[in-house]
Coordinates of C-alpha atoms in Angstrom, one line a residue:
X1 CA -24.9 85.1 16.0
X2 CA -27.1 87.0 18.1
X3 CA -25.2 85.6 21.5
X4 CA -21.7 87.2 19.5
X5 CA -23.4 90.5 18.5
X6 CA -24.8 91.0 22.2
X7 CA -21.3 90.1 23.7
X8 CA -19.8 92.5 21.3
X9 CA -22.2 95.3 22.2
X10 CA -22.0 94.8 25.8
X11 CA -18.2 94.8 25.4
X12 CA -18.6 98.3 23.5
X13 CA -20.8 99.9 26.3
X14 CA -18.1 99.5 28.8
X15 CA -15.8 101.8 26.5
X16 CA -16.5 105.4 27.9
X17 CA -17.6 108.3 25.8
X18 CA -17.3 111.8 26.2
X19 CA -19.2 114.6 24.2
X20 CA -18.7 117.8 23.6
X21 CA -20.9 119.8 21.5
X22 CA -19.4 121.8 18.8
X23 CA -19.6 121.8 15.3
X24 CA -19.5 118.5 13.4
X25 CA -16.9 116.6 14.9
X26 CA -16.2 113.1 16.5
X27 CA -15.8 113.0 20.1
X28 CA -15.6 109.4 20.4
X29 CA -15.0 106.0 18.9
X30 CA -15.4 102.6 20.2
X31 CA -14.4 99.4 18.4
X32 CA -15.5 95.9 19.6
X33 CA -14.0 93.2 17.1
X34 CA -14.4 89.5 17.9
X35 CA -12.7 86.9 15.5
X36 CA -14.1 83.5 15.2
X37 CA -12.6 80.0 14.3
X38 CA -12.9 80.9 10.5
X39 CA -10.7 84.3 10.8
X40 CA -14.0 86.3 10.4
X41 CA -14.2 89.2 12.5
X42 CA -17.4 91.0 13.4
X43 CA -17.3 94.4 14.4
X44 CA -19.5 96.6 16.8
X45 CA -18.4 100.2 16.0
X46 CA -19.6 103.3 17.8
X47 CA -19.6 107.0 16.8
X48 CA -20.5 109.2 19.1
X49 CA -20.9 112.7 17.3
X50 CA -21.9 116.3 17.3
X51 CA -23.8 116.7 13.7
X52 CA -24.5 120.0 12.2
X53 CA -24.0 119.5 8.5
X54 CA -23.9 116.6 5.8
X55 CA -26.6 114.1 4.9
X56 CA -24.8 110.7 5.7
X57 CA -22.2 109.3 7.7
X58 CA -19.6 106.9 6.0
X59 CA -16.4 104.6 6.7
X60 CA -14.2 103.9 3.8
X61 CA -12.2 100.4 3.8
X62 CA -9.6 100.2 0.9
X63 CA -7.4 96.7 -0.3
X64 CA -10.1 94.6 0.7
X65 CA -10.1 92.5 -2.6
X66 CA -9.6 89.1 -0.5
X67 CA -11.5 90.2 2.4
X68 CA -15.2 90.5 1.5
X69 CA -17.3 92.8 3.8
X70 CA -21.0 92.1 4.9
X71 CA -23.0 95.1 6.5
X72 CA -25.1 93.5 9.2
X73 CA -26.8 96.8 10.2
X74 CA -26.6 100.1 12.0
X75 CA -28.9 101.5 14.9
X76 CA -28.9 104.9 16.6
X77 CA -28.9 106.6 20.1
X78 CA -32.9 106.5 19.5
X79 CA -33.1 102.9 19.3
X80 CA -34.0 103.2 15.5
X81 CA -32.3 100.0 13.4
X82 CA -31.7 101.3 10.0
X83 CA -33.4 99.2 7.1
X84 CA -30.3 98.0 4.9
X85 CA -30.9 98.8 1.2
X86 CA -28.1 97.1 -0.1
X87 CA -26.5 98.9 -2.7
X88 CA -26.0 102.6 -1.4
X89 CA -26.7 105.9 -3.6
X90 CA -24.9 109.1 -2.1
X91 CA -26.8 111.0 -4.5
X92 CA -30.4 110.8 -3.2
X93 CA -32.3 113.6 -1.0
X94 CA -31.3 113.7 2.6
X95 CA -34.8 112.8 3.2
X96 CA -34.2 109.3 1.3
X97 CA -31.4 108.7 3.5
X98 CA -33.2 108.9 6.9
X99 CA -33.2 105.5 8.8
X100 CA -31.2 104.0 6.2
X101 CA -27.9 102.1 5.5
X102 CA -26.0 100.6 2.7
X103 CA -22.6 99.9 1.2
X104 CA -20.7 101.4 -2.0
X105 CA -18.8 98.8 -3.5
X106 CA -16.0 98.9 -6.2
X107 CA -13.3 96.1 -6.5
X108 CA -12.0 95.9 -3.2
X109 CA -13.1 99.2 -2.1
X110 CA -16.1 99.5 0.4
X111 CA -17.9 102.4 1.8
X112 CA -20.6 101.6 4.7
X113 CA -23.0 104.8 4.4
X114 CA -25.8 105.4 6.4
X115 CA -28.3 108.2 6.7
X116 CA -27.5 111.2 9.7
X117 CA -31.2 112.2 10.3
X118 CA -31.5 115.0 12.8
X119 CA -28.5 117.2 13.5
X120 CA -27.6 117.5 17.1
X121 CA -25.5 115.2 19.9
X122 CA -26.0 111.7 18.1
X123 CA -24.7 108.1 18.3
X124 CA -24.6 105.6 15.3
X125 CA -23.4 102.0 15.9
X126 CA -22.2 100.0 12.8
X127 CA -22.1 96.0 13.0
X128 CA -20.4 94.7 10.0
X129 CA -18.0 91.6 8.9
X130 CA -15.0 90.9 7.3
X131 CA -14.4 87.4 6.1
X132 CA -10.4 86.3 6.4
X133 CA -9.3 89.0 8.5
X134 CA -6.5 87.1 9.6
X135 CA -3.9 86.6 7.3
X136 CA -1.4 83.7 6.4
X137 CA 2.1 84.5 6.1
X138 CA 4.7 81.9 5.1
X139 CA 5.9 80.9 8.9
X140 CA 2.8 82.0 10.9
X141 CA -0.4 84.0 11.1
X142 CA -0.9 87.3 11.6
X143 CA -3.1 90.4 11.8
X144 CA -2.2 93.8 9.9
X145 CA -5.5 96.2 9.8
X146 CA -5.9 99.8 10.0
X147 CA -9.0 100.2 11.9
X148 CA -9.5 104.0 11.5
X149 CA -7.2 106.5 9.0
X150 CA -7.7 109.7 7.7
X151 CA -11.1 110.5 9.0
X152 CA -12.9 113.9 7.5
X153 CA -13.3 114.8 10.9
X154 CA -10.8 115.0 13.6
X155 CA -11.6 112.5 16.3
X156 CA -11.0 112.5 19.8
X157 CA -10.9 109.5 22.1
X158 CA -10.9 106.0 20.3
X159 CA -10.5 102.6 22.5
X160 CA -10.5 99.5 20.0
X161 CA -10.8 96.1 21.7
X162 CA -9.9 92.8 19.6
X163 CA -10.7 89.3 20.9
X164 CA -10.2 86.3 19.2
X165 CA -11.1 82.3 19.7
X166 CA -8.6 81.8 22.7
X167 CA -7.2 85.0 25.2
X168 CA -4.1 87.1 23.7
X169 CA -1.4 87.3 25.9
X170 CA 2.6 88.2 25.4
X171 CA 2.7 84.3 25.6
X172 CA 0.9 83.6 22.5
X173 CA 1.3 86.7 20.4
X174 CA 3.1 90.2 19.5
X175 CA 1.8 93.3 18.8
X176 CA 2.8 96.8 17.3
X177 CA 0.3 99.8 16.7
X178 CA 1.5 102.3 14.2
X179 CA -0.1 106.1 13.7
X180 CA -1.4 107.8 16.5
X181 CA 0.1 109.0 19.9
X182 CA -1.3 106.2 22.7
X183 CA -1.1 102.7 23.9
X184 CA -1.4 99.3 22.7
X185 CA -1.8 96.1 25.3
X186 CA -2.8 92.7 26.3
X187 CA -5.9 93.7 28.3
X188 CA -8.7 91.0 29.4
X189 CA -7.9 88.5 27.1
X190 CA -7.6 90.7 24.2
X191 CA -5.3 93.5 22.6
X192 CA -6.5 97.2 23.4
X193 CA -5.5 100.2 21.6
X194 CA -6.3 103.6 23.1
X195 CA -5.8 107.2 22.4
X196 CA -7.1 110.2 23.5
X197 CA -6.2 112.4 20.7
X198 CA -6.2 110.7 17.1
X199 CA -7.2 113.7 15.0
X200 CA -7.0 112.8 11.3
X201 CA -4.2 109.8 12.0
X202 CA -4.5 106.1 11.8
X203 CA -4.6 103.6 14.3
X204 CA -3.0 100.6 12.8
X205 CA -2.7 96.9 14.7
X206 CA 0.1 94.7 13.5
X207 CA -0.4 91.4 15.8
X208 CA 2.1 88.1 15.1
X209 CA 0.2 84.9 16.2
X210 CA 2.0 82.0 17.5
X211 CA -0.1 79.3 16.3
X212 CA -2.1 78.7 13.0
X213 CA -5.4 78.3 14.4
X214 CA -7.7 80.2 12.5
X215 CA -8.9 77.7 9.4
X216 CA -9.9 80.2 6.7
X217 CA -7.3 83.2 6.5
X218 CA -6.4 85.3 3.7
X219 CA -3.4 83.9 1.7
X220 CA -2.4 86.9 -0.4
X221 CA 0.4 87.3 1.8
X222 CA 1.2 83.8 2.3
X223 CA 4.9 84.2 0.4
X224 CA 5.9 86.6 2.8
X225 CA 7.9 86.1 6.2
X226 CA 6.0 87.9 9.0
X227 CA 9.4 89.0 10.1
X228 CA 9.8 91.2 7.1
X229 CA 6.5 92.5 7.3
X230 CA 7.2 93.6 11.1
X231 CA 10.5 95.2 9.9
X232 CA 9.0 97.2 6.6
X233 CA 6.8 98.5 9.6
X234 CA 9.0 99.5 12.0
X235 CA 10.8 101.3 9.6
X236 CA 10.5 105.0 10.4
X237 CA 8.8 104.4 13.9
X238 CA 9.7 104.7 17.3
X239 CA 10.1 100.7 17.6
X240 CA 13.1 100.7 15.3
X241 CA 15.1 103.7 17.4
X242 CA 18.4 102.5 18.3
X243 CA 19.5 106.1 19.8
X244 CA 21.8 106.0 22.9
X245 CA 20.4 107.7 26.2
X246 CA 22.6 110.8 25.6
X247 CA 21.5 111.3 22.1
X248 CA 18.2 111.1 23.1
X249 CA 18.8 113.5 26.1
X250 CA 20.6 115.7 23.6
X251 CA 17.5 115.3 21.0
X252 CA 15.0 116.0 24.1
X253 CA 17.1 119.4 25.1
X254 CA 16.9 120.8 21.0
X255 CA 13.3 119.9 21.2
X256 CA 12.5 121.7 24.5
X257 CA 14.8 124.7 22.7
X258 CA 12.8 124.7 19.4
X259 CA 9.3 124.6 21.0
X260 CA 10.4 127.7 23.7
X261 CA 11.4 129.3 20.1
X262 CA 8.1 128.7 18.8
X263 CA 6.5 130.2 22.0
X264 CA 8.4 133.5 21.6
X265 CA 7.6 133.9 18.0
X266 CA 3.8 133.1 18.4
X267 CA 3.6 135.2 21.1
X268 CA 5.7 138.2 19.3
X269 CA 3.2 137.4 16.1
X270 CA 0.4 137.8 18.5
X271 CA 1.1 140.8 19.9
X272 CA 2.2 142.6 16.6
X273 CA -0.3 141.3 14.3
X274 CA -3.0 143.2 12.9
X275 CA -5.6 140.9 13.3
X276 CA -9.2 141.8 14.5
X277 CA -11.2 145.4 13.7
X278 CA -10.1 148.4 15.2
X279 CA -12.1 151.7 15.4
X280 CA -10.7 154.9 15.4
X281 CA -12.9 155.9 18.5
X282 CA -11.6 152.9 20.5
X283 CA -14.9 151.6 20.9
X284 CA -15.9 148.2 20.6
X285 CA -19.2 146.2 19.6
X286 CA -20.7 143.6 21.5
X287 CA -23.1 142.1 18.3
X288 CA -25.8 140.4 20.4
X289 CA -26.4 143.4 22.6
X290 CA -27.1 145.5 19.2
X291 CA -30.5 146.9 19.0
X292 CA -32.3 145.0 16.0
X293 CA -32.1 147.0 12.9
X294 CA -34.9 146.1 9.9
X295 CA -32.8 148.0 7.1
X296 CA -30.7 146.4 4.8
X297 CA -27.3 147.8 5.6
X298 CA -24.3 148.8 3.4
X299 CA -26.4 150.6 0.8
X300 CA -27.2 147.1 0.0
X301 CA -23.9 146.3 -1.4
X302 CA -23.7 142.8 -1.1
X303 CA -19.7 142.6 -0.8
X304 CA -19.5 145.1 1.8
X305 CA -21.8 143.4 3.9
X306 CA -20.3 140.1 3.4
X307 CA -16.9 141.6 4.1
X308 CA -17.9 143.3 7.2
X309 CA -20.0 140.5 8.5
X310 CA -17.1 138.2 8.1
X311 CA -14.8 140.8 9.8
X312 CA -17.0 141.0 12.8
X313 CA -17.2 137.3 13.1
X314 CA -20.7 136.8 12.3
X315 CA -19.5 134.7 9.6
X316 CA -16.6 133.0 9.0
X317 CA -14.4 129.9 7.5
X318 CA -15.4 128.3 4.8
X319 CA -19.0 128.4 5.4
X320 CA -18.5 132.4 4.5
X321 CA -17.7 131.4 1.0
X322 CA -20.8 129.1 0.7
X323 CA -23.0 131.6 2.1
X324 CA -21.9 134.5 -0.3
X325 CA -22.4 132.2 -3.3
X326 CA -25.9 131.3 -2.2
X327 CA -26.8 135.2 -1.6
X328 CA -25.8 135.6 -5.2
X329 CA -27.8 132.6 -6.6
X330 CA -31.1 133.9 -4.7
X331 CA -30.1 137.2 -6.3
X332 CA -30.0 136.1 -9.9
X333 CA -33.0 134.1 -9.4
X334 CA -35.1 137.3 -7.8
X335 CA -33.5 139.2 -10.8
X336 CA -34.8 136.6 -13.3
X337 CA -31.2 135.8 -14.8
X338 CA -31.3 132.6 -13.7
X339 CA -34.3 129.7 -13.6
X340 CA -33.9 127.0 -11.6
X341 CA -36.4 123.5 -13.1
X342 CA -37.1 120.5 -11.4
X343 CA -36.5 117.2 -13.5
X344 CA -36.8 113.5 -12.9
X345 CA -34.3 111.0 -13.5
X346 CA -34.1 107.3 -13.4
X347 CA -35.4 104.7 -15.2
X348 CA -36.9 102.5 -12.5
X349 CA -36.4 104.6 -9.2
X350 CA -37.1 108.1 -9.9
X351 CA -34.8 111.3 -8.6
X352 CA -35.4 114.4 -8.4
X353 CA -32.8 116.9 -9.6
X354 CA -32.8 120.7 -10.5
X355 CA -31.0 122.2 -13.5
X356 CA -30.0 125.8 -13.2
X357 CA -31.0 127.9 -16.6
X358 CA -28.7 130.8 -17.2
X359 CA -29.4 133.9 -19.1
X360 CA -25.9 133.9 -21.1
X361 CA -26.5 137.6 -22.3
X362 CA -27.1 139.1 -19.0
X363 CA -25.4 142.2 -18.0
X364 CA -24.3 143.2 -14.8
X365 CA -23.0 146.2 -13.2
X366 CA -20.2 144.8 -10.7
X367 CA -17.3 143.5 -12.0
X368 CA -16.6 140.8 -9.2
X369 CA -20.6 139.8 -9.5
X370 CA -19.8 139.7 -13.4
X371 CA -16.9 137.1 -12.8
X372 CA -19.0 135.0 -10.5
X373 CA -21.6 134.7 -13.1
X374 CA -19.3 134.1 -16.0
X375 CA -17.8 130.9 -14.0
X376 CA -21.6 129.8 -13.8
X377 CA -21.7 130.0 -17.5
X378 CA -18.4 128.2 -18.3
X379 CA -19.6 125.2 -16.4
X380 CA -22.7 125.2 -17.9
X381 CA -23.4 123.5 -21.3
X382 CA -25.6 125.8 -23.5
X383 CA -26.7 127.8 -20.7
X384 CA -27.9 124.7 -18.6
X385 CA -25.9 124.2 -15.4
X386 CA -26.0 121.1 -13.4
X387 CA -25.0 120.6 -9.9
X388 CA -22.0 117.9 -10.1
X389 CA -21.1 120.1 -13.4
X390 CA -20.5 123.1 -11.3
X391 CA -18.7 120.8 -8.6
X392 CA -16.7 119.2 -11.2
X393 CA -15.7 122.6 -12.7
X394 CA -15.0 123.8 -9.4
X395 CA -12.4 121.1 -8.6
X396 CA -10.5 121.6 -11.7
X397 CA -10.4 125.6 -11.3
X398 CA -10.3 125.6 -7.6
X399 CA -7.2 128.4 -8.0
X400 CA -9.8 130.7 -10.2
X401 CA -12.4 130.1 -7.0
X402 CA -10.1 131.0 -4.7
X403 CA -8.5 134.4 -6.8
X404 CA -11.8 135.5 -6.8
X405 CA -12.7 135.5 -3.1
X406 CA -9.2 137.2 -2.4
X407 CA -10.3 139.9 -5.2
X408 CA -13.5 140.4 -3.3
X409 CA -11.8 141.3 -0.2
X410 CA -8.9 143.2 -1.9
X411 CA -11.5 145.0 -3.9
X412 CA -13.7 145.9 -0.9
X413 CA -10.7 147.0 1.4
X414 CA -9.8 149.7 -1.6
X415 CA -13.2 150.8 -1.8
X416 CA -13.5 151.4 2.2
X417 CA -10.4 153.1 2.0
X418 CA -11.8 155.3 -0.9
X419 CA -15.2 155.8 0.6
X420 CA -13.9 157.2 4.0
X421 CA -14.6 153.8 6.1
X422 CA -11.3 153.1 6.7
X423 CA -7.3 154.7 7.2
X424 CA -4.1 154.1 8.0
X425 CA -2.8 155.5 11.8
X426 CA 0.4 154.5 13.4
X427 CA -0.2 152.7 16.7
X428 CA 2.2 151.5 19.6
X429 CA 2.2 148.3 20.8
X430 CA 4.0 146.8 23.9
X431 CA 6.1 143.9 23.5
X432 CA 8.4 142.9 26.8
X433 CA 10.4 146.3 27.0
X434 CA 9.6 147.8 24.1
X435 CA 7.0 150.2 22.7
X436 CA 6.8 149.3 18.7
X437 CA 5.2 151.5 16.2
X438 CA 2.8 149.7 13.7
X439 CA 1.0 151.6 10.6
X440 CA -2.3 149.9 10.4
X441 CA -5.6 150.2 9.5
X442 CA -8.4 151.5 11.7
X443 CA -12.0 152.0 10.8
X444 CA -14.0 155.3 11.4
X445 CA -16.8 156.4 12.6
X446 CA -18.7 155.7 9.3
X447 CA -17.6 151.6 9.5
X448 CA -18.1 151.7 13.3
X449 CA -21.9 153.1 12.1
X450 CA -22.2 150.2 9.3
X451 CA -20.7 147.4 11.8
X452 CA -23.8 148.6 14.0
X453 CA -26.4 148.2 11.3
X454 CA -24.7 144.8 10.1
X455 CA -25.2 143.3 13.8
X456 CA -28.6 144.7 14.0
X457 CA -29.9 143.8 10.9
X458 CA -28.5 139.9 11.8
X459 CA -30.3 140.1 15.3
X460 CA -33.4 141.4 13.6
X461 CA -33.7 138.5 11.4
X462 CA -32.6 136.1 13.8
X463 CA -35.4 137.3 16.8
X464 CA -37.8 135.2 16.8
X465 CA -40.2 137.4 19.3
X466 CA -40.8 140.1 16.5
X467 CA -43.4 138.0 14.3
X468 CA -45.8 140.9 14.5
X469 CA -43.2 143.2 12.9
X470 CA -42.0 141.0 10.4
X471 CA -45.9 140.1 9.2
X472 CA -46.1 143.9 8.4
X473 CA -43.0 143.6 5.9
X474 CA -44.1 143.2 2.1
X475 CA -43.2 140.1 0.5
X476 CA -41.1 141.7 -2.2
X477 CA -38.7 143.2 0.3
X478 CA -38.5 139.9 2.1
X479 CA -37.3 138.2 -1.0
X480 CA -34.5 140.9 -0.7
X481 CA -33.8 140.4 3.0
X482 CA -33.4 136.6 2.3
X483 CA -30.4 137.3 0.1
X484 CA -28.8 139.1 2.8
X485 CA -30.0 136.3 5.4
X486 CA -28.3 134.0 2.9
X487 CA -25.0 135.6 3.2
X488 CA -25.1 135.8 7.0
X489 CA -26.0 131.7 6.6
X490 CA -29.4 132.0 8.5
X491 CA -31.8 131.9 5.0
X492 CA -33.2 128.7 6.6
X493 CA -34.3 129.8 9.9
X494 CA -35.5 132.8 8.4
X495 CA -37.8 131.0 6.1
X496 CA -39.2 128.7 9.0
X497 CA -40.4 132.1 10.7
X498 CA -41.8 133.5 7.4
X499 CA -43.8 130.5 7.5
X500 CA -45.4 131.5 10.5
X501 CA -45.6 135.3 10.5
X502 CA -46.7 135.4 6.7
X503 CA -48.7 131.7 6.1
X504 CA -48.8 132.8 2.3
X505 CA -45.3 133.7 1.5
X506 CA -44.5 130.9 -0.4
X507 CA -47.4 131.3 -2.5
X508 CA -46.3 135.1 -3.3
X509 CA -42.6 134.9 -3.2
X510 CA -40.3 135.0 -6.5
X511 CA -38.9 131.6 -4.6
X512 CA -42.0 130.1 -4.8
X513 CA -41.7 127.1 -6.9
X514 CA -39.1 124.7 -5.1
X515 CA -37.2 124.4 -1.7
X516 CA -34.6 127.1 -3.2
X517 CA -32.8 127.8 0.2
X518 CA -32.4 123.9 0.5
X519 CA -31.1 123.8 -3.1
X520 CA -29.1 126.8 -3.2
X521 CA -27.5 126.2 0.0
X522 CA -26.7 122.6 -1.1
X523 CA -25.1 123.8 -4.1
X524 CA -23.0 126.4 -2.7
X525 CA -22.0 124.2 -0.2
X526 CA -20.8 121.2 -2.5
X527 CA -19.5 123.4 -5.1
X528 CA -17.0 125.0 -2.4
X529 CA -16.1 122.3 -0.6
X530 CA -15.6 120.4 -4.0
X531 CA -13.1 123.6 -4.8
X532 CA -11.4 123.4 -1.1
X533 CA -10.8 119.8 -1.3
X534 CA -8.8 120.1 -4.6
X535 CA -7.0 123.1 -3.2
X536 CA -5.7 121.0 -0.3
X537 CA -4.8 117.8 -2.3
X538 CA -1.5 117.1 -2.7
X539 CA -0.4 118.6 1.0
X540 CA 1.6 115.1 1.9
X541 CA 0.3 112.5 3.6
X542 CA 1.2 111.1 6.9
X543 CA 2.1 107.2 6.0
X544 CA 5.8 107.3 7.6
X545 CA 4.4 109.5 10.6
X546 CA 4.7 106.5 12.7
X547 CA 5.5 103.7 10.6
X548 CA 3.4 101.1 9.9
X549 CA 4.5 99.9 6.1
X550 CA 2.2 98.7 3.3
X551 CA 0.7 95.6 3.2
X552 CA -2.4 96.1 5.6
X553 CA -5.8 96.3 4.6
X554 CA -8.7 98.6 6.1
X555 CA -8.3 102.4 6.7
X556 CA -9.3 104.9 3.7
X557 CA -11.0 107.7 5.5
X558 CA -14.7 108.1 6.9
X559 CA -16.9 111.0 8.4
X560 CA -19.7 113.0 6.9
X561 CA -21.0 114.2 3.4

């Protein structure tokens, strides 16, 4: 076994890697798979990643009823060998997962999991075995396996190399690959699958072996002819194309025409769109160059502050939603209408959890804030709200969540128009030979000033060179500052600064009884992610994107969570 793992590890190191730091993503996956005499496959799978969120990495294996999976181990780029704890629990804390790995098993469904540890540019190498990897068909042996599919993160480069007890070649095997744009070839006595743009698609190998060399194959498909499996897999794929050369040329010309039309339409939309902020005075704002501003902007209106920060691209995407919810949780804790208490669960292994106790009779002045608070109450049981309960509620009522955020934007825009922050103005945009008039919303000098204050406040909070100034601010005001820091998504960084500037801050703050910023961010992130996932379900899959048919094992997704 040691010699086998050494060989696979060396082979894996030969697979090139490419790292481009950004948000959480997988830059490169390299998989070395060696099949022994029994038909058991040993995998060494390396993920090169940029990690900025989540507590664990995971890889899912589906359809493994007759193919038991064994986790051998996980190592990382720092040379740490992770402790294999056996059965994995995704609900434990981030700290409890560090330098550990394990499996979640449910029938033929496996999830190989490991703690992410520190964020940044990281590499993780998983080593595992799958028994009966080779299938026995009615007429021959073969492999039908999805090495990767439906990742929750986009994947760039992938290289997979499969070897067996004897060298594979076109003389003793036939190969097809499905689900991605790339190549599959006989290479160095094995089979290599490669792509430089996998995205969230799959990489499935279908391989026919001329001889029945493997002694312990999977017999689930023993009644099927391999040629029928191939026929099913080719259905809808490029392998099944029987078009004439003339027809292919016509299709190519049509595709080029469609692409040119799409480019024309996209350019027109970009030129004529109303995206971005336009100030009536024609000025622009270079955010990071704005002088730091220590007063809370927008007259402490959280919704206006959130809206301006979003439009100025200080925050964006799904994270902006998480940030707003996190900010309101802090506000409600400060105002005393919710209390968060720690509890322990588990008969043997004790876990720390937190429950949210809501004042069901609380009266709030703002209608949109009231609507959000009512969602918390509806998800609670007798005014006690558990994190998972709110996640389930958001998943079930994702339309209400989405409508609420849309309403927030619409109400804020109306308020800006009524209060002199915005007005409608006719502007002209040139497209090709025409000057096209457009009525669009422009922001006034009043809005410009508030945008400067929002950027300045962000810069003040992020500045680590003004600790003396921050130390002079009273604790009660910092409790309020942190609400708006949460909306900006930087409450955790500001808290770290406060521990330096005001060592006794935690003792005197309203938020002094537990790690509230970690809790509120995690609570908001998990809840909004549940709503987002539910909203995107039912968008259709890509099972027929490049063929592949059914009957394969493996696949099922993976990423971080």
